XYZ file of N, CA and C in Angstrom:
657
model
N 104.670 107.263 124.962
C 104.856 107.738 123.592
C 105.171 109.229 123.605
N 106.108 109.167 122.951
C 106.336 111.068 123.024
C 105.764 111.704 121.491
N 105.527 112.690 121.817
C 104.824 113.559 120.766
C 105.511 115.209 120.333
N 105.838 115.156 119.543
C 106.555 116.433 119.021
C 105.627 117.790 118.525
N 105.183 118.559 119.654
C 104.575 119.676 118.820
C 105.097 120.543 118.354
N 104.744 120.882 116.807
C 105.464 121.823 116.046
C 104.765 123.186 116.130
N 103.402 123.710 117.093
C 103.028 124.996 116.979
C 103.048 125.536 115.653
N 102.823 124.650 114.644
C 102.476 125.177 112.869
C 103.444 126.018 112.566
N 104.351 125.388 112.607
C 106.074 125.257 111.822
C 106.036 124.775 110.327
N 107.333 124.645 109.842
C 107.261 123.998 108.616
C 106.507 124.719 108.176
N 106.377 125.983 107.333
C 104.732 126.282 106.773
C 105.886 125.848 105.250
N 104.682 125.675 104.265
C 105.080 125.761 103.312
C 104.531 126.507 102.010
N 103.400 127.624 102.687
C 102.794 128.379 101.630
C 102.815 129.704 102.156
N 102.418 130.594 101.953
C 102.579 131.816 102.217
C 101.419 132.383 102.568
N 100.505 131.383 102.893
C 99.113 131.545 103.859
C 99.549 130.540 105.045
N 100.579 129.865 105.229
C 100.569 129.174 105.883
C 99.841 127.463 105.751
N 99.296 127.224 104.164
C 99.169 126.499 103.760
C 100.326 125.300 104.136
N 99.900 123.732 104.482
C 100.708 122.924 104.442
C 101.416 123.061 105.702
N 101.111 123.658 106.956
C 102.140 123.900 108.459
C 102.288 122.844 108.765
N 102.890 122.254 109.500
C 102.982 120.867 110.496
C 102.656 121.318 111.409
N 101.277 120.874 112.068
C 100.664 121.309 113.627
C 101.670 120.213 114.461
N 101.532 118.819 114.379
C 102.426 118.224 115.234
C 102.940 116.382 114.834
N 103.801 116.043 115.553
C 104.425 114.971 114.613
C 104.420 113.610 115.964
N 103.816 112.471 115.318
C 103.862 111.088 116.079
C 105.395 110.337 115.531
N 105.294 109.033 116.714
C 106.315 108.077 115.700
C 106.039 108.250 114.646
N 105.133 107.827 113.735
C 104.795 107.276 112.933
C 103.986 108.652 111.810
N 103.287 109.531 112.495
C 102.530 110.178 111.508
C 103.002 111.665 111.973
N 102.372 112.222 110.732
C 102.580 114.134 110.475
C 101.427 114.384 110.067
N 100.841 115.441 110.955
C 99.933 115.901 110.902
C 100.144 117.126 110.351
N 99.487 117.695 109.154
C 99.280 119.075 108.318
C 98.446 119.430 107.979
N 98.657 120.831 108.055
C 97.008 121.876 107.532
C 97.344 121.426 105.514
N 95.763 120.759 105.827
C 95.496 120.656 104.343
C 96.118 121.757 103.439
N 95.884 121.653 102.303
C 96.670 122.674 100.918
C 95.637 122.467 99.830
N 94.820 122.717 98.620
C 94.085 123.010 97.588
C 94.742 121.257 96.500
N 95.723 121.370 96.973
C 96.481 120.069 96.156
C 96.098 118.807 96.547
N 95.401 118.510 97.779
C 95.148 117.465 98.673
C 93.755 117.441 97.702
N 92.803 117.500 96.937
C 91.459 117.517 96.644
C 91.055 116.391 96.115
N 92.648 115.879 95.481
C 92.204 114.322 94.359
C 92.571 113.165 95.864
N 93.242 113.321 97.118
C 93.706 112.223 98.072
C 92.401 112.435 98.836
N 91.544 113.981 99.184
C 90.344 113.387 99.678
C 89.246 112.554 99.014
N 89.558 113.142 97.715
C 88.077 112.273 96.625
C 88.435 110.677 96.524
N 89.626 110.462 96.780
C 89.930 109.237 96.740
C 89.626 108.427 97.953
N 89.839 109.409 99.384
C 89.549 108.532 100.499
C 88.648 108.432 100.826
N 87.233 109.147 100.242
C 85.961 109.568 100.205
C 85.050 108.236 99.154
N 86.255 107.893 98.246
C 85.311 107.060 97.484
C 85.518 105.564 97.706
N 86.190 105.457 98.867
C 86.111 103.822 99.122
C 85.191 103.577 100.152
N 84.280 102.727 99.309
C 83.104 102.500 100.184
C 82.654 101.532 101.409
N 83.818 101.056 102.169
C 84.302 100.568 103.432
C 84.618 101.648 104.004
N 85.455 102.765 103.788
C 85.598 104.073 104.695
C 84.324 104.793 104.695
N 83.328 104.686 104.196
C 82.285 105.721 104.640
C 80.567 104.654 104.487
N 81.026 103.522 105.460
C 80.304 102.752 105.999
C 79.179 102.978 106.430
N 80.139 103.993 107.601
C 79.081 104.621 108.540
C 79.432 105.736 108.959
N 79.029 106.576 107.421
C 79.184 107.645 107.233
C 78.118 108.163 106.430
N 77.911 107.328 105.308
C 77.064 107.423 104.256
C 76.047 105.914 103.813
N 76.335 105.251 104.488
C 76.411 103.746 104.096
C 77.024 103.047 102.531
N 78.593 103.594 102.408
C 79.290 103.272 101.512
C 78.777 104.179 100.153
N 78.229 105.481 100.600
C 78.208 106.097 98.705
C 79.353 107.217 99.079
N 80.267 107.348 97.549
C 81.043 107.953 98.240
C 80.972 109.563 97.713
N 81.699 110.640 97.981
C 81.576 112.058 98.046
C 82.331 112.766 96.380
N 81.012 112.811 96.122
C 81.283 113.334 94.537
C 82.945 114.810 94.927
N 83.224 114.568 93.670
C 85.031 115.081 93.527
C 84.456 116.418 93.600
N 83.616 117.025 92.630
C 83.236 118.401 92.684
C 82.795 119.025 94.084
N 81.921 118.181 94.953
C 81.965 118.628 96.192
C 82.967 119.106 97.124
N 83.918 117.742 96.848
C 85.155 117.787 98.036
C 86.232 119.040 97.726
N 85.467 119.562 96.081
C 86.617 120.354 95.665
C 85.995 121.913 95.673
N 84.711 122.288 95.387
C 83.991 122.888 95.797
C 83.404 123.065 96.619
N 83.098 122.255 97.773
C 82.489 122.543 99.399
C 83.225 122.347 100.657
N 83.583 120.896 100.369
C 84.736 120.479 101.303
C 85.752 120.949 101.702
N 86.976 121.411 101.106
C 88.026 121.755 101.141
C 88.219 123.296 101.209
N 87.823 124.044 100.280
C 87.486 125.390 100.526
C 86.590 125.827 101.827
N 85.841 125.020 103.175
C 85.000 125.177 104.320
C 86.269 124.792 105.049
N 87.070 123.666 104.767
C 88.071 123.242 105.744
C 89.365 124.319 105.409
N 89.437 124.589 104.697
C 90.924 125.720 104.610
C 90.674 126.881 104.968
N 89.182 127.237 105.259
C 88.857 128.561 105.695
C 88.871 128.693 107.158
N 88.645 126.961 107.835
C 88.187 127.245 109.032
C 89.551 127.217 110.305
N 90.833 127.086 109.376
C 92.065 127.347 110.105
C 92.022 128.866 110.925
N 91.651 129.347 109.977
C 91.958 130.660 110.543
C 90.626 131.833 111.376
N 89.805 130.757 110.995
C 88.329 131.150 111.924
C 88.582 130.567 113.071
N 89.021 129.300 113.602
C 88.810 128.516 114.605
C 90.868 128.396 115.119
N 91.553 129.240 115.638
C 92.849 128.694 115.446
C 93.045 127.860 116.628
N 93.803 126.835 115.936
C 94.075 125.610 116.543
C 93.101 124.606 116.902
N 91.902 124.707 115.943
C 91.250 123.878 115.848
C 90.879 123.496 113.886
N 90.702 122.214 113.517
C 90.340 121.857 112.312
C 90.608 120.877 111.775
N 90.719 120.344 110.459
C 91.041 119.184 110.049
C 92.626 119.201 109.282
N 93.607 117.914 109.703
C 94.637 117.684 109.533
C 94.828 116.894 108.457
N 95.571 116.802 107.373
C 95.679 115.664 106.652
C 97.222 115.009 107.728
N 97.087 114.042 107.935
C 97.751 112.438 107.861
C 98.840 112.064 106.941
N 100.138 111.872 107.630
C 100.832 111.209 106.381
C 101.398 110.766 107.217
N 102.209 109.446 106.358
C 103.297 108.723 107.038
C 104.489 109.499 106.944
N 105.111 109.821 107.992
C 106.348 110.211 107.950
C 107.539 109.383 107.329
N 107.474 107.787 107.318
C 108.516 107.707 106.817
C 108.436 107.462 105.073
N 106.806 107.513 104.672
C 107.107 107.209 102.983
C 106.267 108.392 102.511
N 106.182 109.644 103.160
C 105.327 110.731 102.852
C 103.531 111.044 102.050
N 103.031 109.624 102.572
C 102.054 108.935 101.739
C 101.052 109.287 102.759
N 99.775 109.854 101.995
C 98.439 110.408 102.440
C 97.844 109.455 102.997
N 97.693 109.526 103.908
C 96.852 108.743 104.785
C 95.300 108.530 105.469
N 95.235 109.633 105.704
C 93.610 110.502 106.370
C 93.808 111.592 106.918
N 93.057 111.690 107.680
C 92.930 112.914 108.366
C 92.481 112.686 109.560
N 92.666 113.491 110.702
C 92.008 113.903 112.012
C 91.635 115.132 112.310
N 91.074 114.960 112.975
C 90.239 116.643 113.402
C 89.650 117.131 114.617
N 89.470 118.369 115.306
C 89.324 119.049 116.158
C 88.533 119.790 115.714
N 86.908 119.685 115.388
C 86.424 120.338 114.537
C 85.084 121.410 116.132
N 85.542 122.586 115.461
C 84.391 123.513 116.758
C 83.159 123.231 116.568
N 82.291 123.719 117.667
C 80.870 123.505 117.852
C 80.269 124.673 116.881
N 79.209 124.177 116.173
C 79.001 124.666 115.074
C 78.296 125.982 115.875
N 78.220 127.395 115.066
C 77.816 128.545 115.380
C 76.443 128.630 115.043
N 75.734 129.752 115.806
C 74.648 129.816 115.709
C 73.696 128.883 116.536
N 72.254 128.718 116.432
C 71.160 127.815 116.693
C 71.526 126.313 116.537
N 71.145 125.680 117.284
C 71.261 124.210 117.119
C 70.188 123.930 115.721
N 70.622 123.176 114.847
C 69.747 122.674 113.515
C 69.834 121.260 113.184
N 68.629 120.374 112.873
C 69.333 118.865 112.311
C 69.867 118.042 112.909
N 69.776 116.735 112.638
C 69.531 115.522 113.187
C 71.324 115.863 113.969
N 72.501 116.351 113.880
C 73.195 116.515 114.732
C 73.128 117.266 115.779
N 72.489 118.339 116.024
C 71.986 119.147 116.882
C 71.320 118.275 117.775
N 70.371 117.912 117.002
C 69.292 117.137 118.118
C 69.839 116.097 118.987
N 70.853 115.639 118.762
C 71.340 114.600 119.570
C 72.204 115.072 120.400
N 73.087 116.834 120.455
C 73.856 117.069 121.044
C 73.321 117.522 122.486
N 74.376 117.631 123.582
C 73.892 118.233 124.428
C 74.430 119.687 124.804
N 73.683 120.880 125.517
C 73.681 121.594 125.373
C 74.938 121.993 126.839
N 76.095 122.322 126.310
C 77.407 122.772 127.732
C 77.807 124.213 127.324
N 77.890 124.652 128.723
C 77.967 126.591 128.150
C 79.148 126.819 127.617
N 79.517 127.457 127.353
C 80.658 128.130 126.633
C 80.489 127.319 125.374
N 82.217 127.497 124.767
C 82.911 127.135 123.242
C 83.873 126.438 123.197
N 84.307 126.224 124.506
C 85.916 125.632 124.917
C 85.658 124.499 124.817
N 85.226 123.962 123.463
C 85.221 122.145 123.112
C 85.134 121.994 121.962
N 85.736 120.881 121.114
C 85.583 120.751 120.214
C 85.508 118.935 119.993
N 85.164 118.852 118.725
C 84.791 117.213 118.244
C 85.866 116.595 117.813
N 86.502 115.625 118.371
C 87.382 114.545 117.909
C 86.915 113.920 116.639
N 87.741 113.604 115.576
C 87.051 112.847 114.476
C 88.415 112.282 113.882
N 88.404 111.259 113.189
C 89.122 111.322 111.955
C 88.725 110.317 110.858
N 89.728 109.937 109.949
C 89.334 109.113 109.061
C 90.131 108.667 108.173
N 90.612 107.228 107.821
C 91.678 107.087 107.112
C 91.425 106.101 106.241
N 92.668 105.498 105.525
C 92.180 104.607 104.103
C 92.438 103.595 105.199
N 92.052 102.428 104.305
C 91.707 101.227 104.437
C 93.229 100.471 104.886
N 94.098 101.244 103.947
C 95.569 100.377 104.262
C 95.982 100.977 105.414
N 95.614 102.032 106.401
C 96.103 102.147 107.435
C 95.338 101.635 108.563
N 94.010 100.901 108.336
C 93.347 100.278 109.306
C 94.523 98.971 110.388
N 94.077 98.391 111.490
C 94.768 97.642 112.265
C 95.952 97.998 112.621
N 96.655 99.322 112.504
C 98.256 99.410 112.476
C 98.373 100.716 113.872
N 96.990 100.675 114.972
C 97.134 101.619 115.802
C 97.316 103.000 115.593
N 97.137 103.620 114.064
C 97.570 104.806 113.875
C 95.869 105.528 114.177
N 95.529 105.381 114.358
C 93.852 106.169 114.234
C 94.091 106.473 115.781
N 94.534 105.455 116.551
C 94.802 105.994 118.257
C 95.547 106.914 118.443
N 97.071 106.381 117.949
C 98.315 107.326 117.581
C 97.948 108.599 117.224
N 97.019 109.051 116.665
C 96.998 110.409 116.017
C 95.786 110.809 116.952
N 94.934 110.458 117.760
C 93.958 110.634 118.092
C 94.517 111.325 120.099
N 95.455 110.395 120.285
C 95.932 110.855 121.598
C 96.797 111.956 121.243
N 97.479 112.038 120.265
C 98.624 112.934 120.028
C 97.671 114.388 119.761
N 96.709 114.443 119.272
C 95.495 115.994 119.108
C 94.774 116.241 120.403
N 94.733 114.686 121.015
C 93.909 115.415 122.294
C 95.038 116.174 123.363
N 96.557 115.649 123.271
C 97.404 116.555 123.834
C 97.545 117.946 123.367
N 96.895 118.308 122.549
C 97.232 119.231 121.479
C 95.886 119.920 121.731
N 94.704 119.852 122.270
C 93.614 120.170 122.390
C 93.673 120.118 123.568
N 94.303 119.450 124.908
C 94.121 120.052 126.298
C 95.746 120.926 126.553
N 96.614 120.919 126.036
C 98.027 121.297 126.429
C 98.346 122.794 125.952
N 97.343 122.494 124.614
C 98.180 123.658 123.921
C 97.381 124.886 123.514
N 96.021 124.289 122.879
C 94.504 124.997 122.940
C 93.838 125.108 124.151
N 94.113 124.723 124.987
C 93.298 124.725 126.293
C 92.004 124.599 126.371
N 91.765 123.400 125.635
C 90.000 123.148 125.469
C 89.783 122.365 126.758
N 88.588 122.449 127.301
C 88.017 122.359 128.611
C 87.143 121.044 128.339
N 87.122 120.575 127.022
C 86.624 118.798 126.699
C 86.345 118.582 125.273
N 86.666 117.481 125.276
C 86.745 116.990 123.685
C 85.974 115.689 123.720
N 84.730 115.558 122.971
C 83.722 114.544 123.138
C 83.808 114.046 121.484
N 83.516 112.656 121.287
C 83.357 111.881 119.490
C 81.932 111.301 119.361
N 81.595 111.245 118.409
C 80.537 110.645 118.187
C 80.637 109.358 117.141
N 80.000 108.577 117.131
C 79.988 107.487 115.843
C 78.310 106.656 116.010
N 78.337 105.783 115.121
C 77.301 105.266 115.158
C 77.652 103.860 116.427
N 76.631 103.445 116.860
C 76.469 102.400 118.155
C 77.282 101.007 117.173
N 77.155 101.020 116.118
C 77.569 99.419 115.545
C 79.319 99.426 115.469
N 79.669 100.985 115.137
C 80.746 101.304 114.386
C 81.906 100.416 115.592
N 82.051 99.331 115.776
C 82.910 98.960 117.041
C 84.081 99.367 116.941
N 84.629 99.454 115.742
C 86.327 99.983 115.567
C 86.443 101.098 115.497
N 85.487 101.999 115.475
C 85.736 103.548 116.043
C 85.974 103.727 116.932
N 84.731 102.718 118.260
C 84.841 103.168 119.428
C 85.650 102.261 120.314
N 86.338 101.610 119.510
C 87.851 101.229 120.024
C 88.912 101.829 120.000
N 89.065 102.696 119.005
C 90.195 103.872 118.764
C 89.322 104.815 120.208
N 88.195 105.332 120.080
C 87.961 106.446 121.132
C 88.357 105.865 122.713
N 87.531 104.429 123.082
C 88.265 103.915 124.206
C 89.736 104.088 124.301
N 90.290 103.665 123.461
C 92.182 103.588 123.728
C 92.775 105.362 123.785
N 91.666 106.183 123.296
C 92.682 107.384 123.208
C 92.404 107.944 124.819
N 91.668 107.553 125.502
C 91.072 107.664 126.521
C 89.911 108.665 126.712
N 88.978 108.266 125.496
C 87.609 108.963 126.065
C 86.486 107.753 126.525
N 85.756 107.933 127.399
C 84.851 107.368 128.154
C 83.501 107.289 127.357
N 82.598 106.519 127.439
C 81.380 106.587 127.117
C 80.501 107.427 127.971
N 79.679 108.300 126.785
C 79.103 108.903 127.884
C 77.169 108.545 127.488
N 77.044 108.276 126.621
C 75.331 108.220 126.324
C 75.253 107.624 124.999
N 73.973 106.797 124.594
C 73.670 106.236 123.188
C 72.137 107.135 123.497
N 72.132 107.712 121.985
C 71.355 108.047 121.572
C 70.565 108.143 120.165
N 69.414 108.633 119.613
C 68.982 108.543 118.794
C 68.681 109.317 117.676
N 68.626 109.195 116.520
C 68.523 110.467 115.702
C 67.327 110.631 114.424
N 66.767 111.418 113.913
C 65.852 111.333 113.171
C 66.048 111.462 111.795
N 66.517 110.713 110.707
C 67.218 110.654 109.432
C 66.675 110.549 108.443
N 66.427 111.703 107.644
C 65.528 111.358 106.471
C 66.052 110.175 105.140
N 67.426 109.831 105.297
C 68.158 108.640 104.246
C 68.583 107.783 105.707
N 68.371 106.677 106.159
C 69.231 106.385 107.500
C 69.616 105.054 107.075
N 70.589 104.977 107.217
C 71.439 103.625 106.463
C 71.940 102.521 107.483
N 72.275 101.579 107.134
C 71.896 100.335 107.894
C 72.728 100.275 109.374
N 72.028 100.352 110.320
C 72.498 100.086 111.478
C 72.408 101.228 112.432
N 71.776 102.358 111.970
C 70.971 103.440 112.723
C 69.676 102.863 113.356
N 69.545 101.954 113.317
C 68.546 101.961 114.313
C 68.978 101.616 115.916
N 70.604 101.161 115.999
C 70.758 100.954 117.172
C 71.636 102.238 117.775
N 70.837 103.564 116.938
C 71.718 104.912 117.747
C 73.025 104.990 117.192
N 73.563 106.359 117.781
C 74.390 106.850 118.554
C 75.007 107.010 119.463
N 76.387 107.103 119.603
C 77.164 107.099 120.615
C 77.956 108.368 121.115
N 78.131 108.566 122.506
C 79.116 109.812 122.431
C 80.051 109.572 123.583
N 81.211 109.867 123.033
C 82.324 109.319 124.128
C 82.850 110.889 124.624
N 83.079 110.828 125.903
C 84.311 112.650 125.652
C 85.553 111.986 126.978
N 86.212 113.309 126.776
C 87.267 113.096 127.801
C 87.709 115.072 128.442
N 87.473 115.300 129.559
C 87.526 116.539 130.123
C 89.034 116.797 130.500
N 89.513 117.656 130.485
C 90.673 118.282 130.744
C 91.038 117.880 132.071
N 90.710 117.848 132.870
C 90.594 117.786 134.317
C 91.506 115.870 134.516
N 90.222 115.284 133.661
C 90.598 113.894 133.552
C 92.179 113.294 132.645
N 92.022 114.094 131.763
C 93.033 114.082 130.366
C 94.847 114.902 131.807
N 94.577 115.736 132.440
C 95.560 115.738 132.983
C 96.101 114.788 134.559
N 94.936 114.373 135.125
C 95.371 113.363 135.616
C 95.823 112.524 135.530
N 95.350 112.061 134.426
C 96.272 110.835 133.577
C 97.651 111.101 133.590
N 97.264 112.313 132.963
C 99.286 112.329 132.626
C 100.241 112.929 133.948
N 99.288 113.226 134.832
C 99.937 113.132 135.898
C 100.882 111.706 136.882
N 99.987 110.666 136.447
C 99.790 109.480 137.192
C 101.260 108.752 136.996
């Protein structure tokens, strides 16, 4: 599969709002824009996408428009070349989800995510994630976009490993993480003051190291 990186081309705002970081067959990946607020509240409120996330409640509009989006448009330029992408189909220009390269949070480890992480020196890593609607489920694009960032996170950012997390039940997550080629690395456990159905069989964490990620593409 070839992958087109655009090095955040295309800008279309004058912050650089809306760049094209990089382009699949099939999908375009872009730095969110203030206009995207009603396509996250929407992909936020179907309660099959945030399963196992929330156990299906979905993310009040004022949040995504007041916390969400204003934390993610800030963190382009705190973290460069790392953050969250909105998703579109290239050929019908239709919002799709998002993926992300999101950094290791600053400061002290805090909270039931902390506690489960493990502790690797430096900063040179970041978290694989993404998340899409329902009509793009089964159509390989969650892989598609998922291998196309980790080229983009060992090729171009020069991150030294990129590890995902999901819950132990979530099987179609960690079928997208198997296929993009990250490995399992540990199930673990977490302490949740709301913990919604199917936390009791843990956590999962998959990664894939630079080292490994270029052998591959050596082969």
């Amino acid at each position: 599969m070839i992958f087109r990186v655009k090095g955040m081309t295309g800008v279309t705002g004058v912050d650089g709002s809306g760049a094209v970081l990089l382009e699949t067959g099939r999908l375009r990946l872009r730095r969110f824009t203030g206009a995207d607020a009603d396509a996250l509240t929407e992909l936020d409120a179907d309660p099959e996408v945030m399963r196992y996330l929330t156990g299906g409640r979905p993310t009040p509009a004022e949040v995504v428009r007041g916390e969400l989006l204003p934390r993610l448009l800030a963190g382009y330029d705190r973290h460069p070349g790392l953050g969250r992408w909105a998703a579109v189909d290239r050929a019908t220009g239709m919002f799709l989800g998002w993926f992300a390269l999101d950094a290791p949070a600053a400061g002290p480890p805090s909270g039931p995510a902390a506690a489960g992480a493990r502790p690797t020196p430096g900063v040179n890593q970041a978290e694989l994630g993404y998340r899409l609607r329902r009509a793009a489920w089964g159509r390989g694009l969650a892989t598609e976009g998922s291998r196309a960032l980790l080229r983009h996170a060992f090729a171009t950012v020069g991150l030294a490993r990129v590890w995902a997390q999901t819950m132990a039940v979530n099987t179609a997550s960690r079928r997208v993480m198997e296929k993009a080629g990250l490995r399992y690395v540990r199930t673990f456990h977490l302490d949740w003051d709301d913990p919604i159905e199917g936390t009791e069989h843990g956590e999962v964490e998959y990664e894939l190291l630079r080292a490994e990620w270029a052998a591959r593409e050596a082969a």
